Amino acid sequence: MGGNSKKTMVIRNGTLIDGSGSQATQNEAIVIEGDRIRSTGRLPGDVNLEDRDTVQVIDASGQWIMPGLIDSHCHLSFGFPQMSGVESARGTTSPEFSALRAAKNAQTILRSGVTGVSVPGGTWFIDVAVRDAITAGLIEGPRIACAGRFIVTYGGITDSEPSWVGTPEHVNGVLANSVSEMITEVRRQCKHGVDFIKIADSTWGDTQTISKDELTAIADEAHRRNARVTIHSRGSDSTRAAAEAGIDWIMHADLATESDLDAVAEAGTRIVPTITALEHFLEIGTEFSRSQREMDVIKRNMNGAVGVLERARALGIKVLCGTDTGNSPVMPYGELHAREPEILVRCGGYTPMEAIVSCTRDNAFAIGLENEVGVIEGGNLADIIILKADPLADIRVLQGGRNLAAVIKGGKIVDLNGREAEEGTLELQEAAV
Ligand SMILES: [Zn+2]
């Protein structure tokens, strides 16, 4: 229906949690025109609810309305989690299959109430293509901001092959071992349309594998080309160096000390602790045949990350909610995107309202749409979810799309029925195996 975008949508009644941190209120009407919110509060006099040809009315009585969730750390194209009957090896084996699969992942994510994802790295330029296909209206999915392959040095995360193999095309990292190689890779990725550059230090943060000078060179080149920069940094020195080098936000920071965090606060750098992945690995890591030694390391980093959460809150560092969904076979799409706000509440001393602000208003930064999404107010894009239960009473209400009454992205209602069909299909598949 081409005329649909000209329609006015009115969400009547319901408790409004607008994402700004303001107290929840009983709301009369949210008026949406095209893809943007016109107003909240009282119904404007010129909107006639009886005019059903041009006004679509949703009654949210007894329900809760908030901005669509944003996951500031989610991978679409690594080739995970595993699918029955599909060999994934290290990543899927072709860009064609991987791209189709990433498109499907994006659809699953949106139907769980997540209207925006920041994708810090993937294979080939698949995430750029999925982003553009969604923007063009070819496929359904959340708003996406993405990087390309991580820029890594020898010994960094994703450099798991011997040096005579290097980092093949299907690997989510790409080797660059000098400032000049790094700058060339930044230029290549910017030419292919990434929103930001992803750099990576070592896997668990024990060794610093990229220098501050290299980080500074990458950040300067990316910023010159209007791309931002983030880093996988779990270590102490790498986290401090990243903050001082002008990296825009830091993923993890597990082992950052108090003085490292002072440097992060001083630079105004945001962090995305991504404790969801650590916690989930600890829960089911042994099934995934991780060694006891690796489990001990994860436990150490988990304890570090929880400490960072508390100190970051005290220092006023903005903590964004990311999950690392799609980074491994045990991180399924649609399920874990709202685990991080629960962790902020359970482990970090955040109130449910603070956690909601983190995964809506503050996370808008990670998709480059600050002041455009994440808060329900006049002028912003209409990315909204309606819930059948109160997330302020129990933050877990946000998880897995289980309490969704509606998902609206850019003023259009997302068809959640596909979700049921998907589950039905899954059952059939399992029965056939
Ligand atoms: Zn990741």
Short mmCIF file of C-alpha atoms and ligand atoms in Angstrom, two decimals:
data_model
loop_
_atom_site.label_atom_id
_atom_site.label_comp_id
_atom_site.label_asym_id
_atom_site.label_seq_id
_atom_site.Cartn_x
_atom_site.Cartn_y
_atom_site.Cartn_z
CA MET A 1 0.00 0.00 0.00
CA GLY A 2 1.89 3.00 -1.31
CA GLY A 3 -0.51 5.44 0.32
CA ASN A 4 0.14 4.05 3.77
CA SER A 5 3.05 6.38 4.49
CA LYS A 6 0.73 9.39 4.14
CA LYS A 7 -1.48 8.04 6.89
CA THR A 8 -1.56 9.41 10.39
CA MET A 9 -1.13 6.86 13.14
CA VAL A 10 -2.39 7.51 16.65
CA ILE A 11 -1.41 5.37 19.63
CA ARG A 12 -4.07 6.05 22.22
CA ASN A 13 -3.73 5.62 25.98
CA GLY A 14 -1.09 3.46 27.64
CA THR A 15 1.80 4.24 29.97
CA LEU A 16 4.53 6.17 28.16
CA ILE A 17 8.17 5.52 29.05
CA ASP A 18 9.68 8.00 26.61
CA GLY A 19 13.34 6.89 26.84
CA SER A 20 14.61 10.25 28.13
CA GLY A 21 14.59 9.13 31.75
CA SER A 22 11.51 11.22 32.56
CA GLN A 23 8.99 9.53 34.79
CA ALA A 24 6.50 7.20 33.10
CA THR A 25 3.17 8.93 32.45
CA GLN A 26 -0.34 8.04 31.40
CA ASN A 27 -0.46 9.29 27.83
CA GLU A 28 -3.47 10.34 25.78
CA ALA A 29 -2.09 10.11 22.26
CA ILE A 30 1.12 9.67 20.28
CA VAL A 31 0.56 11.08 16.81
CA ILE A 32 2.78 9.78 14.01
CA GLU A 33 2.85 11.30 10.56
CA GLY A 34 4.83 9.48 7.88
CA ASP A 35 7.95 8.09 9.56
CA ARG A 36 8.12 10.67 12.36
CA ILE A 37 6.45 11.43 15.65
CA ARG A 38 4.40 14.61 15.52
CA SER A 39 3.37 14.85 19.15
CA THR A 40 2.81 13.12 22.46
CA GLY A 41 0.44 14.03 25.28
CA ARG A 42 -2.95 15.49 24.35
CA LEU A 43 -4.54 14.58 21.03
CA PRO A 44 -4.23 17.62 18.72
CA GLY A 45 -7.59 19.16 17.77
CA ASP A 46 -7.09 18.65 14.03
CA VAL A 47 -6.76 14.85 14.25
CA ASN A 48 -10.11 13.19 13.72
CA LEU A 49 -10.03 9.64 15.07
CA GLU A 50 -13.24 8.81 13.20
CA ASP A 51 -11.55 9.43 9.83
CA ARG A 52 -10.40 5.85 9.35
CA ASP A 53 -9.35 6.44 5.74
CA THR A 54 -6.40 8.51 6.86
CA VAL A 55 -6.07 7.83 10.59
CA GLN A 56 -4.94 4.46 11.91
CA VAL A 57 -5.67 4.07 15.63
CA ILE A 58 -3.92 1.69 18.01
CA ASP A 59 -5.37 1.38 21.49
CA ALA A 60 -2.64 0.76 24.05
CA SER A 61 -4.87 0.83 27.14
CA GLY A 62 -3.30 -1.20 29.93
CA GLN A 63 -0.02 -1.44 27.99
CA TRP A 64 3.43 0.23 28.07
CA ILE A 65 4.88 2.30 25.23
CA MET A 66 8.61 2.93 24.84
CA PRO A 67 11.23 3.53 22.15
CA GLY A 68 12.31 0.51 20.10
CA LEU A 69 15.28 -1.26 21.67
CA ILE A 70 18.77 -0.72 20.29
CA ASP A 71 21.57 -3.29 20.57
CA SER A 72 24.89 -1.46 20.38
CA HIS A 73 26.93 -4.64 19.79
CA CYS A 74 25.46 -7.24 17.45
CA HIS A 75 27.04 -9.15 14.55
CA LEU A 76 24.94 -10.19 11.56
CA SER A 77 27.36 -11.89 9.21
CA PHE A 78 29.83 -14.07 11.16
CA GLY A 79 27.87 -17.15 10.11
CA PHE A 80 26.65 -17.89 13.64
CA PRO A 81 24.78 -19.27 15.45
CA GLN A 82 24.89 -22.71 13.91
CA MET A 83 22.02 -23.88 11.74
CA SER A 84 21.09 -27.52 11.59
CA GLY A 85 22.18 -29.03 8.31
CA VAL A 86 24.50 -26.11 7.46
CA GLU A 87 28.23 -26.46 7.83
CA SER A 88 29.54 -23.21 9.26
CA ALA A 89 33.26 -24.04 9.51
CA ARG A 90 34.90 -20.74 10.51
CA GLY A 91 32.16 -18.49 9.30
CA THR A 92 29.89 -19.48 6.49
CA THR A 93 31.59 -20.57 3.34
CA SER A 94 30.32 -18.06 0.79
CA PRO A 95 29.48 -14.36 0.77
CA GLU A 96 26.25 -15.12 -1.09
CA PHE A 97 24.87 -17.52 1.54
CA SER A 98 26.18 -15.37 4.36
CA ALA A 99 24.46 -12.25 2.98
CA LEU A 100 21.09 -13.99 2.67
CA ARG A 101 21.48 -15.35 6.15
CA ALA A 102 22.41 -11.91 7.55
CA ALA A 103 19.22 -10.53 5.97
CA LYS A 104 17.20 -13.20 7.74
CA ASN A 105 18.99 -12.42 11.02
CA ALA A 106 18.05 -8.74 10.65
CA GLN A 107 14.40 -9.68 10.24
CA THR A 108 14.45 -11.88 13.36
CA ILE A 109 16.05 -9.06 15.36
CA LEU A 110 13.41 -6.50 14.35
CA ARG A 111 10.57 -8.86 15.23
CA SER A 112 11.95 -9.16 18.77
CA GLY A 113 11.45 -5.42 19.32
CA VAL A 114 14.93 -4.23 18.37
CA THR A 115 14.63 -1.35 15.89
CA GLY A 116 18.33 -0.47 15.73
CA VAL A 117 21.63 -2.37 15.84
CA SER A 118 25.24 -1.28 15.77
CA VAL A 119 27.29 -3.93 13.97
CA PRO A 120 30.97 -3.71 14.95
CA GLY A 121 32.42 -5.93 12.29
CA GLY A 122 31.47 -8.73 9.96
CA THR A 123 32.57 -10.65 6.90
CA TRP A 124 33.16 -9.12 3.45
CA PHE A 125 30.96 -5.96 3.19
CA ILE A 126 27.81 -7.93 3.91
CA ASP A 127 26.57 -5.65 6.70
CA VAL A 128 26.86 -2.60 4.46
CA ALA A 129 24.73 -4.41 1.87
CA VAL A 130 22.12 -5.51 4.42
CA ARG A 131 21.94 -1.97 5.81
CA ASP A 132 21.43 -0.53 2.33
CA ALA A 133 18.84 -3.16 1.38
CA ILE A 134 16.83 -2.31 4.51
CA THR A 135 17.11 1.43 3.84
CA ALA A 136 15.97 0.84 0.25
CA GLY A 137 12.94 -1.11 1.49
CA LEU A 138 14.00 -4.37 -0.18
CA ILE A 139 14.03 -6.31 3.07
CA GLU A 140 12.73 -5.86 6.61
CA GLY A 141 15.14 -5.13 9.44
CA PRO A 142 16.30 -2.70 12.10
CA ARG A 143 18.22 0.51 11.41
CA ILE A 144 21.86 -0.48 11.06
CA ALA A 145 25.18 1.29 11.51
CA CYS A 146 28.09 -0.99 10.68
CA ALA A 147 31.81 -1.48 10.42
CA GLY A 148 33.70 -3.77 8.05
CA ARG A 149 36.24 -6.39 9.08
CA PHE A 150 38.15 -5.63 12.30
CA ILE A 151 41.58 -4.11 11.76
CA VAL A 152 43.99 -6.39 13.65
CA THR A 153 47.72 -6.98 14.03
CA TYR A 154 49.47 -10.35 14.35
CA GLY A 155 48.19 -12.00 17.53
CA GLY A 156 45.01 -9.93 17.81
CA ILE A 157 41.52 -11.44 18.05
CA THR A 158 40.46 -13.14 14.76
CA ASP A 159 44.10 -13.73 13.71
CA SER A 160 43.89 -17.41 14.48
CA GLU A 161 45.58 -18.86 11.37
CA PRO A 162 49.36 -19.19 10.91
CA SER A 163 51.04 -16.15 9.34
CA TRP A 164 51.43 -17.92 5.96
CA VAL A 165 47.63 -18.17 5.78
CA GLY A 166 46.84 -14.72 7.22
CA THR A 167 43.23 -13.55 7.36
CA PRO A 168 41.23 -15.01 4.44
CA GLU A 169 38.26 -13.05 3.07
CA HIS A 170 35.70 -15.00 5.13
CA VAL A 171 37.37 -14.02 8.42
CA ASN A 172 35.85 -11.11 10.34
CA GLY A 173 39.25 -9.51 10.90
CA VAL A 174 41.83 -8.22 8.45
CA LEU A 175 45.54 -7.98 9.20
CA ALA A 176 47.31 -4.63 9.06
CA ASN A 177 50.70 -4.52 10.74
CA SER A 178 51.89 -0.99 10.15
CA VAL A 179 50.36 2.47 10.28
CA SER A 180 50.49 2.68 6.51
CA GLU A 181 48.64 -0.64 6.05
CA MET A 182 46.07 0.46 8.63
CA ILE A 183 45.40 3.76 6.89
CA THR A 184 45.03 1.96 3.55
CA GLU A 185 42.48 -0.40 5.11
CA VAL A 186 40.55 2.51 6.66
CA ARG A 187 40.39 4.15 3.23
CA ARG A 188 39.30 0.90 1.56
CA GLN A 189 36.51 0.33 4.10
CA CYS A 190 35.30 3.93 3.94
CA LYS A 191 35.17 3.66 0.14
CA HIS A 192 32.87 0.65 0.58
CA GLY A 193 30.48 2.60 2.80
CA VAL A 194 31.08 1.57 6.42
CA ASP A 195 29.69 3.88 9.11
CA PHE A 196 32.60 3.25 11.42
CA ILE A 197 35.90 1.42 11.73
CA LYS A 198 36.35 -1.49 14.12
CA ILE A 199 39.80 -2.09 15.54
CA ALA A 200 40.62 -5.07 17.73
CA ASP A 201 43.17 -5.74 20.43
CA SER A 202 43.83 -9.22 21.88
CA THR A 203 41.00 -11.67 22.57
CA TRP A 204 40.93 -11.52 26.38
CA GLY A 205 43.07 -8.44 27.07
CA ASP A 206 46.21 -10.07 28.46
CA THR A 207 48.48 -8.57 25.81
CA GLN A 208 48.23 -5.17 24.15
CA THR A 209 48.50 -5.94 20.42
CA ILE A 210 48.01 -2.46 18.94
CA SER A 211 49.88 0.70 19.95
CA LYS A 212 48.51 4.08 20.88
CA ASP A 213 50.22 5.68 17.86
CA GLU A 214 48.49 3.20 15.56
CA LEU A 215 45.13 3.85 17.22
CA THR A 216 45.64 7.60 16.84
CA ALA A 217 46.52 7.23 13.15
CA ILE A 218 43.40 5.13 12.48
CA ALA A 219 41.13 7.48 14.42
CA ASP A 220 42.49 10.55 12.61
CA GLU A 221 42.11 9.00 9.15
CA ALA A 222 38.60 7.69 9.88
CA HIS A 223 37.46 11.00 11.32
CA ARG A 224 38.81 12.84 8.27
CA ARG A 225 36.49 10.63 6.21
CA ASN A 226 33.51 11.18 8.52
CA ALA A 227 33.61 7.65 9.88
CA ARG A 228 33.75 6.96 13.59
CA VAL A 229 35.92 4.36 15.34
CA THR A 230 35.41 1.69 17.96
CA ILE A 231 37.68 -0.98 19.42
CA HIS A 232 37.50 -4.44 20.94
CA SER A 233 39.62 -3.70 24.01
CA ARG A 234 39.48 -5.85 27.13
CA GLY A 235 42.89 -4.93 28.51
CA SER A 236 44.00 -2.15 30.83
CA ASP A 237 46.66 -0.44 28.67
CA SER A 238 44.71 -0.82 25.43
CA THR A 239 41.63 0.76 27.01
CA ARG A 240 43.57 3.75 28.29
CA ALA A 241 45.36 4.11 24.92
CA ALA A 242 42.03 3.94 23.07
CA ALA A 243 40.55 6.73 25.20
CA GLU A 244 43.63 8.91 24.72
CA ALA A 245 43.76 8.21 20.96
CA GLY A 246 40.25 9.57 20.38
CA ILE A 247 38.43 6.29 19.75
CA ASP A 248 34.70 7.14 19.84
CA TRP A 249 33.54 4.21 21.96
CA ILE A 250 35.17 1.19 23.56
CA MET A 251 33.80 -2.36 23.58
CA HIS A 252 34.37 -4.38 26.79
CA ALA A 253 37.09 -2.61 28.89
CA ASP A 254 36.91 -5.61 31.27
CA LEU A 255 40.33 -5.18 32.86
CA ALA A 256 40.39 -1.38 33.00
CA THR A 257 41.72 -0.06 36.30
CA GLU A 258 40.36 2.93 38.16
CA SER A 259 42.94 5.24 36.62
CA ASP A 260 42.22 3.82 33.12
CA LEU A 261 38.57 4.66 33.68
CA ASP A 262 39.54 8.15 34.81
CA ALA A 263 41.17 8.56 31.38
CA VAL A 264 38.01 7.22 29.71
CA ALA A 265 35.85 9.67 31.69
CA GLU A 266 38.23 12.51 30.93
CA ALA A 267 38.04 11.81 27.18
CA GLY A 268 34.24 11.49 27.31
CA THR A 269 34.46 8.05 25.67
CA ARG A 270 31.46 5.75 25.95
CA ILE A 271 31.84 2.09 26.81
CA VAL A 272 29.85 -0.97 25.75
CA PRO A 273 30.73 -3.57 28.41
CA THR A 274 28.83 -6.40 26.67
CA ILE A 275 28.62 -8.51 29.80
CA THR A 276 25.76 -10.50 28.25
CA ALA A 277 28.25 -12.51 26.19
CA LEU A 278 30.52 -13.28 29.17
CA GLU A 279 27.59 -14.32 31.34
CA HIS A 280 26.09 -16.46 28.59
CA PHE A 281 29.44 -18.16 27.90
CA LEU A 282 29.76 -18.96 31.60
CA GLU A 283 26.25 -20.41 31.63
CA ILE A 284 26.67 -22.70 28.65
CA GLY A 285 30.35 -22.45 27.71
CA THR A 286 31.22 -26.00 28.66
CA GLU A 287 28.56 -27.31 26.27
CA PHE A 288 30.35 -25.26 23.64
CA SER A 289 33.51 -27.21 24.57
CA ARG A 290 35.50 -24.30 25.90
CA SER A 291 38.39 -25.44 28.08
CA GLN A 292 38.45 -24.96 31.86
CA ARG A 293 41.35 -22.57 31.39
CA GLU A 294 39.34 -20.40 29.04
CA MET A 295 36.33 -20.54 31.37
CA ASP A 296 38.56 -19.25 34.19
CA VAL A 297 39.70 -16.37 32.02
CA ILE A 298 36.09 -15.54 31.16
CA LYS A 299 35.22 -15.61 34.86
CA ARG A 300 38.10 -13.23 35.60
CA ASN A 301 36.96 -10.84 32.86
CA MET A 302 33.33 -11.08 34.00
CA ASN A 303 34.34 -10.02 37.52
CA GLY A 304 36.40 -7.19 36.07
CA ALA A 305 33.56 -6.03 33.84
CA VAL A 306 31.08 -5.92 36.73
CA GLY A 307 33.52 -3.71 38.66
CA VAL A 308 33.89 -1.47 35.61
CA LEU A 309 30.10 -1.13 35.42
CA GLU A 310 29.90 0.20 38.97
CA ARG A 311 32.87 2.56 38.61
CA ALA A 312 31.69 3.84 35.25
CA ARG A 313 28.35 4.76 36.79
CA ALA A 314 30.10 6.62 39.61
CA LEU A 315 32.35 8.49 37.15
CA GLY A 316 29.46 9.43 34.86
CA ILE A 317 30.84 7.44 31.89
CA LYS A 318 28.02 6.65 29.48
CA VAL A 319 27.48 2.89 29.44
CA LEU A 320 25.72 1.55 26.36
CA CYS A 321 23.90 -1.78 26.13
CA GLY A 322 25.35 -4.32 23.72
CA THR A 323 25.19 -8.10 23.70
CA ASP A 324 27.54 -9.56 21.03
CA THR A 325 24.61 -11.54 19.65
CA GLY A 326 25.76 -13.52 16.60
CA ASN A 327 29.41 -13.73 17.72
CA SER A 328 29.37 -17.49 18.28
CA PRO A 329 27.19 -20.60 17.94
CA VAL A 330 25.61 -20.00 21.37
CA MET A 331 24.42 -16.41 20.79
CA PRO A 332 21.05 -16.65 18.98
CA TYR A 333 19.27 -13.73 17.30
CA GLY A 334 16.12 -12.29 18.84
CA GLU A 335 16.81 -13.72 22.29
CA LEU A 336 19.60 -11.84 24.06
CA HIS A 337 19.28 -8.22 22.90
CA ALA A 338 17.70 -7.05 26.18
CA ARG A 339 19.83 -9.11 28.56
CA GLU A 340 22.34 -6.27 29.04
CA PRO A 341 19.84 -3.84 30.65
CA GLU A 342 18.94 -6.62 33.08
CA ILE A 343 22.66 -6.99 33.91
CA LEU A 344 22.96 -3.22 34.51
CA VAL A 345 20.19 -3.54 37.08
CA ARG A 346 21.23 -6.87 38.61
CA CYS A 347 25.01 -6.29 38.73
CA GLY A 348 25.65 -2.57 38.26
CA GLY A 349 23.20 -0.89 40.64
CA TYR A 350 21.27 0.82 37.84
CA THR A 351 17.56 1.49 38.22
CA PRO A 352 15.31 -0.09 35.56
CA MET A 353 14.70 3.43 34.21
CA GLU A 354 18.45 4.08 33.87
CA ALA A 355 18.86 0.74 32.08
CA ILE A 356 16.04 1.62 29.68
CA VAL A 357 17.65 4.99 28.91
CA SER A 358 20.91 3.15 28.21
CA CYS A 359 19.38 0.77 25.65
CA THR A 360 17.28 3.49 23.97
CA ARG A 361 18.39 7.14 24.15
CA ASP A 362 22.06 6.49 24.90
CA ASN A 363 22.38 3.59 22.45
CA ALA A 364 21.20 5.86 19.64
CA PHE A 365 24.80 7.13 19.63
CA ALA A 366 26.07 3.72 18.48
CA ILE A 367 23.86 3.83 15.39
CA GLY A 368 24.70 7.46 14.64
CA LEU A 369 21.14 8.64 15.30
CA GLU A 370 21.42 10.62 18.51
CA ASN A 371 18.44 12.98 18.85
CA GLU A 372 16.66 11.08 16.05
CA VAL A 373 15.66 7.83 17.76
CA GLY A 374 15.70 6.45 21.30
CA VAL A 375 13.33 9.05 22.73
CA ILE A 376 9.62 9.32 21.97
CA GLU A 377 9.08 13.00 21.32
CA GLY A 378 7.85 15.25 18.53
CA GLY A 379 10.25 15.37 15.56
CA ASN A 380 11.98 12.04 16.18
CA LEU A 381 11.69 8.97 13.97
CA ALA A 382 8.78 6.77 15.03
CA ASP A 383 10.59 3.66 16.30
CA ILE A 384 8.33 2.43 19.07
CA ILE A 385 7.43 -0.78 20.88
CA ILE A 386 4.25 -1.49 22.84
CA LEU A 387 4.50 -4.01 25.68
CA LYS A 388 1.91 -6.09 27.50
CA ALA A 389 3.84 -5.88 30.80
CA ASP A 390 5.69 -3.17 32.73
CA PRO A 391 9.48 -3.12 32.13
CA LEU A 392 9.97 -0.80 35.11
CA ALA A 393 8.51 -3.46 37.41
CA ASP A 394 10.69 -6.18 35.86
CA ILE A 395 13.33 -5.24 33.29
CA ARG A 396 13.27 -8.81 31.90
CA VAL A 397 9.92 -7.96 30.32
CA LEU A 398 12.00 -6.56 27.42
CA GLN A 399 13.62 -9.89 26.57
CA GLY A 400 13.04 -12.17 23.63
CA GLY A 401 10.05 -10.25 22.28
CA ARG A 402 7.86 -12.26 24.63
CA ASN A 403 5.76 -9.32 25.84
CA LEU A 404 5.41 -7.40 22.61
CA ALA A 405 2.01 -6.11 21.57
CA ALA A 406 3.43 -4.15 18.63
CA VAL A 407 6.66 -3.04 16.97
CA ILE A 408 6.62 0.16 14.92
CA LYS A 409 9.64 1.18 12.86
CA GLY A 410 9.65 4.45 10.95
CA GLY A 411 5.90 4.80 11.48
CA LYS A 412 5.09 1.38 10.04
CA ILE A 413 3.76 -1.58 11.99
CA VAL A 414 6.02 -4.63 11.76
CA ASP A 415 4.17 -7.87 11.04
CA LEU A 416 5.02 -10.03 14.05
CA ASN A 417 3.10 -12.99 12.69
CA GLY A 418 6.15 -14.04 10.72
CA ARG A 419 7.57 -14.96 14.08
CA GLU A 420 5.00 -17.66 14.64
CA ALA A 421 5.52 -19.00 11.13
CA GLU A 422 9.24 -19.13 11.83
CA GLU A 423 8.75 -21.15 14.96
CA GLY A 424 6.47 -23.52 13.09
CA THR A 425 9.09 -23.95 10.39
CA LEU A 426 11.74 -24.65 12.98
CA GLU A 427 9.68 -27.44 14.49
CA LEU A 428 9.22 -28.98 11.07
CA GLN A 429 12.96 -28.78 10.46
CA GLU A 430 13.76 -30.47 13.72
CA ALA A 431 11.23 -33.19 13.09
CA ALA A 432 12.84 -33.89 9.71
CA VAL A 433 16.37 -34.28 11.10
ZN ZN B 1 31.66 -8.48 19.05
#
